[in-house]
mmCIF file of C-alpha atoms and ligand atoms in Angstrom:
data_model
loop_
_atom_site.group_PDB
_atom_site.id
_atom_site.type_symbol
_atom_site.label_atom_id
_atom_site.label_comp_id
_atom_site.label_asym_id
_atom_site.label_seq_id
_atom_site.Cartn_x
_atom_site.Cartn_y
_atom_site.Cartn_z
ATOM 1 C CA MET A 1 0.437 0.057 0.318
ATOM 2 C CA ARG A 2 1.607 3.510 -1.367
ATOM 3 C CA GLN A 3 1.403 5.378 1.900
ATOM 4 C CA LEU A 4 -0.194 8.818 1.600
ATOM 5 C CA ILE A 5 1.007 12.190 2.765
ATOM 6 C CA ALA A 6 -1.178 14.917 2.820
ATOM 7 C CA GLY A 7 -0.845 18.938 4.750
ATOM 8 C CA ASN A 8 -3.637 20.232 5.699
ATOM 9 C CA TRP A 9 -3.034 24.022 5.449
ATOM 10 C CA LYS A 10 -6.421 25.448 7.300
ATOM 11 C CA MET A 11 -7.048 29.616 6.830
ATOM 12 C CA HIS A 12 -2.997 29.443 6.190
ATOM 13 C CA GLY A 13 -1.041 30.869 3.054
ATOM 14 C CA LEU A 14 -0.939 33.634 0.859
ATOM 15 C CA SER A 15 0.571 33.752 -2.604
ATOM 16 C CA ALA A 16 3.775 33.771 -1.529
ATOM 17 C CA ALA A 17 3.066 30.830 0.044
ATOM 18 C CA LEU A 18 3.168 28.969 -3.132
ATOM 19 C CA SER A 19 6.757 29.001 -3.520
ATOM 20 C CA GLU A 20 6.905 26.146 -0.432
ATOM 21 C CA ILE A 21 4.260 24.120 -2.884
ATOM 22 C CA GLU A 22 7.282 24.525 -5.554
ATOM 23 C CA THR A 23 9.929 23.082 -3.165
ATOM 24 C CA VAL A 24 8.067 20.402 -2.101
ATOM 25 C CA ALA A 25 6.840 19.226 -5.861
ATOM 26 C CA GLU A 26 10.492 19.811 -6.851
ATOM 27 C CA THR A 27 12.062 17.080 -4.280
ATOM 28 C CA ALA A 28 8.458 14.875 -3.609
ATOM 29 C CA VAL A 29 9.968 12.095 -6.086
ATOM 30 C CA ALA A 30 13.039 11.817 -5.292
ATOM 31 C CA SER A 31 12.545 11.758 -1.533
ATOM 32 C CA ALA A 32 9.087 9.774 -1.083
ATOM 33 C CA PRO A 33 9.259 7.835 -4.399
ATOM 34 C CA ASN A 34 7.030 5.324 -2.723
ATOM 35 C CA ALA A 35 4.816 7.332 -1.620
ATOM 36 C CA ASP A 36 1.507 9.926 -2.280
ATOM 37 C CA ILE A 37 2.201 13.557 -1.563
ATOM 38 C CA LEU A 38 -0.906 16.082 -1.353
ATOM 39 C CA ILE A 39 -0.925 19.622 -0.486
ATOM 40 C CA CYS A 40 -4.506 21.166 0.781
ATOM 41 C CA PRO A 41 -4.067 24.489 0.532
ATOM 42 C CA PRO A 42 -6.771 27.423 1.399
ATOM 43 C CA ALA A 43 -9.511 27.040 -1.704
ATOM 44 C CA THR A 44 -8.205 30.655 -2.987
ATOM 45 C CA LEU A 45 -4.958 28.947 -3.685
ATOM 46 C CA VAL A 46 -6.188 26.043 -5.527
ATOM 47 C CA SER A 47 -5.613 26.731 -9.017
ATOM 48 C CA ARG A 48 -2.238 28.163 -8.508
ATOM 49 C CA ALA A 49 -1.088 25.808 -5.618
ATOM 50 C CA ALA A 50 -2.279 23.223 -8.735
ATOM 51 C CA GLN A 51 -0.016 24.916 -11.610
ATOM 52 C CA ALA A 52 3.365 24.859 -9.623
ATOM 53 C CA ALA A 53 2.507 21.755 -8.668
ATOM 54 C CA ALA A 54 1.938 20.543 -12.134
ATOM 55 C CA GLY A 55 0.990 16.934 -11.755
ATOM 56 C CA ARG A 56 4.507 16.180 -9.279
ATOM 57 C CA ILE A 57 2.442 16.105 -6.072
ATOM 58 C CA ALA A 58 -1.663 16.223 -5.771
ATOM 59 C CA ILE A 59 -3.337 19.467 -4.564
ATOM 60 C CA GLY A 60 -6.959 18.698 -2.640
ATOM 61 C CA GLY A 61 -9.654 20.923 -0.821
ATOM 62 C CA GLN A 62 -10.042 21.020 2.768
ATOM 63 C CA ASP A 63 -14.080 20.895 2.462
ATOM 64 C CA CYS A 64 -17.004 21.146 -0.089
ATOM 65 C CA HIS A 65 -20.467 21.672 0.105
ATOM 66 C CA PRO A 66 -23.043 18.146 -1.123
ATOM 67 C CA GLU A 67 -24.806 20.172 -4.056
ATOM 68 C CA PRO A 68 -22.878 21.064 -7.624
ATOM 69 C CA GLN A 69 -23.725 24.252 -7.455
ATOM 70 C CA GLY A 70 -26.765 26.717 -6.201
ATOM 71 C CA ALA A 71 -27.773 29.415 -3.762
ATOM 72 C CA PHE A 72 -25.723 28.698 -1.313
ATOM 73 C CA THR A 73 -22.934 31.970 -0.483
ATOM 74 C CA GLY A 74 -19.345 31.514 0.421
ATOM 75 C CA ASP A 75 -19.741 27.514 -0.380
ATOM 76 C CA ILE A 76 -17.419 26.373 -3.149
ATOM 77 C CA SER A 77 -18.486 22.872 -4.731
ATOM 78 C CA ALA A 78 -16.357 19.512 -5.352
ATOM 79 C CA GLU A 79 -16.473 19.997 -8.604
ATOM 80 C CA MET A 80 -15.390 23.802 -8.514
ATOM 81 C CA LEU A 81 -12.352 22.430 -6.589
ATOM 82 C CA ARG A 82 -11.780 19.214 -9.276
ATOM 83 C CA ASP A 83 -12.223 22.370 -12.246
ATOM 84 C CA ALA A 84 -9.839 24.443 -10.261
ATOM 85 C CA GLY A 85 -7.118 21.781 -10.448
ATOM 86 C CA ALA A 86 -7.911 19.043 -7.137
ATOM 87 C CA SER A 87 -7.687 15.927 -6.808
ATOM 88 C CA ALA A 88 -8.806 15.303 -3.575
ATOM 89 C CA VAL A 89 -10.500 17.196 -0.683
ATOM 90 C CA ILE A 90 -11.111 16.610 3.128
ATOM 91 C CA VAL A 91 -14.347 16.304 4.169
ATOM 92 C CA GLY A 92 -15.613 16.078 8.256
ATOM 93 C CA HIS A 93 -12.316 17.094 9.667
ATOM 94 C CA SER A 94 -13.063 17.909 13.676
ATOM 95 C CA GLU A 95 -13.072 21.313 13.158
ATOM 96 C CA ARG A 96 -15.512 21.752 10.558
ATOM 97 C CA ARG A 97 -17.709 19.052 12.805
ATOM 98 C CA GLN A 98 -16.604 21.598 16.003
ATOM 99 C CA TYR A 99 -16.919 25.114 14.505
ATOM 100 C CA TYR A 100 -19.829 24.656 11.858
ATOM 101 C CA GLY A 101 -21.647 22.167 13.664
ATOM 102 C CA GLU A 102 -21.683 19.658 10.831
ATOM 103 C CA ASP A 103 -22.383 16.374 11.617
ATOM 104 C CA SER A 104 -22.114 12.543 10.004
ATOM 105 C CA ALA A 105 -24.849 12.502 7.874
ATOM 106 C CA LEU A 106 -23.566 15.859 6.197
ATOM 107 C CA VAL A 107 -20.107 14.309 6.123
ATOM 108 C CA ALA A 108 -21.228 11.389 4.584
ATOM 109 C CA ALA A 109 -23.550 13.616 1.604
ATOM 110 C CA LYS A 110 -19.545 15.298 1.029
ATOM 111 C CA ALA A 111 -17.846 12.205 0.597
ATOM 112 C CA ARG A 112 -20.579 11.076 -1.985
ATOM 113 C CA ALA A 113 -19.991 15.137 -3.579
ATOM 114 C CA ALA A 114 -16.399 14.637 -3.414
ATOM 115 C CA TRP A 115 -16.715 11.086 -5.630
ATOM 116 C CA ARG A 116 -19.431 13.064 -8.136
ATOM 117 C CA ALA A 117 -16.633 15.456 -8.976
ATOM 118 C CA GLY A 118 -14.168 12.154 -9.290
ATOM 119 C CA LEU A 119 -12.269 13.249 -6.411
ATOM 120 C CA LEU A 120 -10.507 11.604 -3.249
ATOM 121 C CA ALA A 121 -12.403 11.971 -0.077
ATOM 122 C CA ILE A 122 -10.271 12.040 3.112
ATOM 123 C CA ILE A 123 -12.695 11.337 5.428
ATOM 124 C CA CYS A 124 -12.125 12.468 9.167
ATOM 125 C CA ILE A 125 -13.011 11.306 12.485
ATOM 126 C CA GLY A 126 -11.429 11.001 16.056
ATOM 127 C CA GLU A 127 -12.763 11.237 19.577
ATOM 128 C CA THR A 128 -12.250 14.467 21.743
ATOM 129 C CA GLU A 129 -10.444 14.435 25.005
ATOM 130 C CA SER A 130 -12.956 13.644 27.755
ATOM 131 C CA GLN A 131 -14.703 10.695 25.065
ATOM 132 C CA ARG A 132 -11.185 9.188 25.599
ATOM 133 C CA ASN A 133 -10.871 10.128 29.433
ATOM 134 C CA LEU A 134 -14.074 8.220 29.189
ATOM 135 C CA GLY A 135 -13.071 5.314 27.675
ATOM 136 C CA ASP A 136 -15.501 6.297 25.069
ATOM 137 C CA HIS A 137 -13.202 6.539 22.137
ATOM 138 C CA LEU A 138 -13.923 3.434 20.619
ATOM 139 C CA ASN A 139 -17.406 3.607 20.643
ATOM 140 C CA VAL A 140 -17.574 7.266 19.369
ATOM 141 C CA CYS A 141 -15.077 6.316 16.383
ATOM 142 C CA ALA A 142 -16.793 3.062 14.943
ATOM 143 C CA SER A 143 -20.335 5.348 15.032
ATOM 144 C CA GLN A 144 -18.459 8.324 13.046
ATOM 145 C CA LEU A 145 -17.267 5.935 10.870
ATOM 146 C CA THR A 146 -20.541 3.976 9.940
ATOM 147 C CA ASP A 147 -22.288 7.337 9.803
ATOM 148 C CA SER A 148 -19.949 9.350 7.926
ATOM 149 C CA VAL A 149 -18.468 6.417 5.108
ATOM 150 C CA PRO A 150 -21.491 5.688 2.522
ATOM 151 C CA GLN A 151 -21.110 1.978 1.678
ATOM 152 C CA GLU A 152 -19.721 3.087 -1.714
ATOM 153 C CA ALA A 153 -16.375 3.971 -0.394
ATOM 154 C CA ARG A 154 -13.719 2.190 -2.269
ATOM 155 C CA VAL A 155 -9.478 2.053 -1.955
ATOM 156 C CA ALA A 156 -9.704 4.390 -4.900
ATOM 157 C CA ASN A 157 -11.909 6.946 -3.619
ATOM 158 C CA THR A 158 -11.456 7.238 -0.041
ATOM 159 C CA ALA A 159 -9.037 7.875 2.804
ATOM 160 C CA ILE A 160 -9.663 7.612 6.323
ATOM 161 C CA ALA A 161 -7.858 10.094 8.633
ATOM 162 C CA TYR A 162 -7.749 9.102 12.004
ATOM 163 C CA GLU A 163 -7.144 12.678 14.226
ATOM 164 C CA PRO A 164 -7.997 12.494 17.912
ATOM 165 C CA VAL A 165 -8.990 16.080 18.562
ATOM 166 C CA TRP A 166 -6.724 16.207 21.339
ATOM 167 C CA ALA A 167 -3.921 15.982 19.475
ATOM 168 C CA ILE A 168 -4.289 17.937 17.001
ATOM 169 C CA GLY A 169 -2.413 21.560 16.917
ATOM 170 C CA THR A 170 -1.652 20.517 20.789
ATOM 171 C CA GLY A 171 1.398 18.999 20.259
ATOM 172 C CA LYS A 172 0.277 15.506 22.208
ATOM 173 C CA THR A 173 0.550 12.966 19.624
ATOM 174 C CA ALA A 174 -1.744 9.588 20.612
ATOM 175 C CA THR A 175 1.289 6.709 21.792
ATOM 176 C CA PRO A 176 1.962 4.048 18.837
ATOM 177 C CA ASP A 177 0.070 1.350 20.517
ATOM 178 C CA ASP A 178 -2.658 3.776 20.706
ATOM 179 C CA ILE A 179 -2.861 4.721 17.294
ATOM 180 C CA ALA A 180 -2.186 0.894 15.984
ATOM 181 C CA ALA A 181 -5.309 -0.464 18.237
ATOM 182 C CA MET A 182 -7.788 1.977 16.661
ATOM 183 C CA HIS A 183 -6.644 1.790 13.645
ATOM 184 C CA ALA A 184 -7.109 -2.164 13.627
ATOM 185 C CA HIS A 185 -10.311 -1.110 15.310
ATOM 186 C CA ILE A 186 -11.309 1.034 12.512
ATOM 187 C CA ARG A 187 -10.514 -1.208 10.029
ATOM 188 C CA GLU A 188 -12.500 -3.965 11.273
ATOM 189 C CA CYS A 189 -15.189 -1.401 11.330
ATOM 190 C CA LEU A 190 -14.654 -0.489 7.958
ATOM 191 C CA VAL A 191 -14.711 -4.085 6.421
ATOM 192 C CA GLY A 192 -17.629 -4.446 8.277
ATOM 193 C CA ARG A 193 -19.202 -1.718 6.702
ATOM 194 C CA VAL A 194 -18.333 -2.073 3.135
ATOM 195 C CA GLY A 195 -16.740 -5.448 3.154
ATOM 196 C CA GLU A 196 -13.699 -7.096 2.379
ATOM 197 C CA GLN A 197 -12.120 -4.570 -0.562
ATOM 198 C CA ALA A 198 -11.746 -2.392 2.703
ATOM 199 C CA ARG A 199 -8.446 -3.887 3.474
ATOM 200 C CA GLY A 200 -6.698 -1.798 0.992
ATOM 201 C CA ILE A 201 -8.012 1.711 2.110
ATOM 202 C CA ARG A 202 -6.086 3.804 3.813
ATOM 203 C CA ILE A 203 -6.327 5.189 7.036
ATOM 204 C CA LEU A 204 -4.237 7.780 7.997
ATOM 205 C CA TYR A 205 -3.241 9.128 11.268
ATOM 206 C CA GLY A 206 -2.996 13.383 11.792
ATOM 207 C CA GLY A 207 -2.335 15.090 15.192
ATOM 208 C CA SER A 208 0.855 16.994 15.759
ATOM 209 C CA VAL A 209 2.809 14.536 13.093
ATOM 210 C CA LYS A 210 6.041 16.639 13.542
ATOM 211 C CA PRO A 211 9.388 15.380 11.746
ATOM 212 C CA GLY A 212 10.512 14.010 15.370
ATOM 213 C CA ASN A 213 7.694 11.920 15.412
ATOM 214 C CA ALA A 214 7.053 10.833 11.840
ATOM 215 C CA ARG A 215 9.007 7.419 11.222
ATOM 216 C CA GLU A 216 7.838 6.227 14.612
ATOM 217 C CA ILE A 217 3.697 6.980 13.276
ATOM 218 C CA LEU A 218 4.487 5.965 9.603
ATOM 219 C CA ARG A 219 5.415 2.834 10.831
ATOM 220 C CA THR A 220 3.023 1.725 12.779
ATOM 221 C CA PRO A 221 0.775 -0.927 11.718
ATOM 222 C CA GLU A 222 -2.468 -0.180 9.888
ATOM 223 C CA VAL A 223 -0.842 3.354 9.171
ATOM 224 C CA GLY A 224 -1.529 4.463 5.672
ATOM 225 C CA GLY A 225 -0.104 7.441 5.821
ATOM 226 C CA ALA A 226 -0.418 10.790 8.062
ATOM 227 C CA LEU A 227 -2.926 14.343 7.410
ATOM 228 C CA VAL A 228 -0.532 16.933 8.632
ATOM 229 C CA GLY A 229 -1.405 20.854 9.841
ATOM 230 C CA GLY A 230 1.060 23.048 11.484
ATOM 231 C CA ALA A 231 4.222 21.013 10.027
ATOM 232 C CA SER A 232 3.070 20.499 6.081
ATOM 233 C CA LEU A 233 3.437 24.863 6.043
ATOM 234 C CA SER A 234 7.127 24.288 5.765
ATOM 235 C CA ALA A 235 8.386 22.783 3.427
ATOM 236 C CA PRO A 236 11.121 21.576 4.881
ATOM 237 C CA GLU A 237 9.108 20.004 7.792
ATOM 238 C CA PHE A 238 6.646 18.524 5.356
ATOM 239 C CA GLN A 239 9.314 17.119 3.550
ATOM 240 C CA ALA A 240 11.285 15.716 6.329
ATOM 241 C CA ILE A 241 7.895 14.239 7.278
ATOM 242 C CA PHE A 242 7.149 12.305 4.050
ATOM 243 C CA SER A 243 10.647 11.445 3.229
ATOM 244 C CA GLU A 244 10.045 8.731 6.322
ATOM 245 C CA ALA A 245 6.923 7.096 4.356
ATOM 246 C CA SER A 246 7.385 2.881 3.954
ATOM 247 C CA PRO A 247 9.578 2.734 1.647
HETATM 248 P P1 PGA B 1 -1.642 19.290 13.257
HETATM 249 O O1 PGA B 1 -3.284 19.334 12.392
HETATM 250 O O2 PGA B 1 -0.428 18.252 12.563
HETATM 251 O O3 PGA B 1 -1.553 20.737 13.075
HETATM 252 O O4 PGA B 1 -2.153 18.893 15.047
HETATM 253 C C1 PGA B 1 -3.477 18.199 12.088
HETATM 254 C C2 PGA B 1 -5.539 18.445 11.251
HETATM 255 O O5 PGA B 1 -5.732 19.089 11.674
HETATM 256 O O6 PGA B 1 -5.440 17.673 10.160
#
């Protein structure tokens, strides 16, 4: 399985940041020949990012509306992202769930929209700190997965990102044992939901992935890649992470 190392720039990046994408694109094939590298910049940069990447790395969106077009001021459809040069989109990031009240049914509709437009859907799930402290994390992630991942999910159109909310932007990461246990659990839930072919669907880990912990995380069983926030904003840091992808 080729690992997918995806950068999520969130609401960061003006035109000057395109040089980071050029730098990453120049080195990606040499430093991670067996991994897929993706950067999801803000929507305003997708088109120019795709030009800068020139097919050497993939460019994605951070969110999309379920409908292809319509009277939805401020929203962007999956078709628009595709038209701008994206080949993937993140859906159901915990920041969208938390700040915009997105529930798993909406996330599933967005995943279907991504597929309709021919995009890879990176569907995010993950428990909060209090849910983990209560011992509910496995159940929470299982139900988010069941409700957010439509049954048409396939290896070619879907990746899952497990991102414990308490590890995002905090510098805390789950231990390799915790990651392995959760990813194995997600794998079984996914197989139960979409069948045996789900064994090939990549399950990414996200939450404070940095150059210093990337190797350990990317060698953890059932980890099919990483979703990287803060450390993806700088080309050298992001390179240091994806150069640790499984050979
Ligand atoms: P982080 O963010 O790497 O800055 O913790 C990860 C994410 O939210 O995707």
